[in-house]
Amino acid sequence: MAITWRAPTSAFLLLCLVLATCEARPRGAPGTVVGQATRTVADIARHDARNTKRDPNEKIFNVIDFGATPNGKKISTMAFQKAFSAACQWKGKARVLVPGGVFLVGALILQGPCQGPPPLIVQVSGTVKAVTDISEYADGVWILFDGVNGLVLTGGGTLDGQGAESWQYADCKTNPDCQPLPVSSLVKISDVHFINIRGTTSSNIGVNLLCSHQNPCQNVQLANIDLHYTGPQRGLPLSSSCENARINYAGVQNPPPCR
């Protein structure tokens, strides 16, 4: 897993793609202000570690209620799409819940703007696995948030890009007609918060925020990020790269923050 932004348009690619595996684990730690300056990163992390429904006014959108099957075999892409769309259209506080179990999903395009007050929380408590058939990813993207501001990704689960199963298709050096594997790529984004993200990255640049001068990434929150390089060139130090991005840090930061 790598956290990556690249900014020619107004969309946001979620961190874990086919070449990576990551985990989002609750871990309370000193934090910075999130969203509307009423909750800290630490508040959300501590609360999410205790229970699912934090706020009596918050509506939970459980992907199972929209038809997702937690057996790791049946593809649940449409159910995830419907759950997110319903949460995004809700005019109150909303949380998308991926409960315990293993969910198999293909390419997701999750679009805003959303109707409710930020942040929209996406809680991954189970395991989300990417479909390994690369023909499912016409745009080279696994999960794309488009036009969603005030997003919080948290939980105690795993986003598994199934990289080992996909590397067999990485034949672009010898096959001119190959289909490139999905890669980490992102764009203009504001008010996005990554909390308690642990896992591995196939790139030695674990956090790569490439935003345009005209549309800089603003109010990006990184709290308790712990990534480890598992690429082919063992021993490379893990680093961060940032352009035109305003970032607030809290807690553990591996790789080290951009300076």
Tab-separated table of C-alpha atoms in Angstrom, residues 31-34 37-45:
chain	number	residue	atom	x	y	z
A	31	GLY	CA	-4.246	14.082	17.270
A	32	THR	CA	-5.012	17.251	15.407
A	33	VAL	CA	-8.306	18.891	14.646
A	34	VAL	CA	-10.492	17.050	12.145
A	37	ALA	CA	-12.650	21.524	14.505
A	38	THR	CA	-15.041	19.751	16.878
A	39	ARG	CA	-13.385	16.303	16.974
A	40	THR	CA	-9.744	15.314	17.004
A	41	VAL	CA	-8.124	12.479	15.118
A	42	ALA	CA	-7.513	10.835	18.486
A	43	ASP	CA	-11.204	11.171	19.419
A	44	ILE	CA	-12.352	9.324	16.309
A	45	ALA	CA	-9.701	6.625	16.675
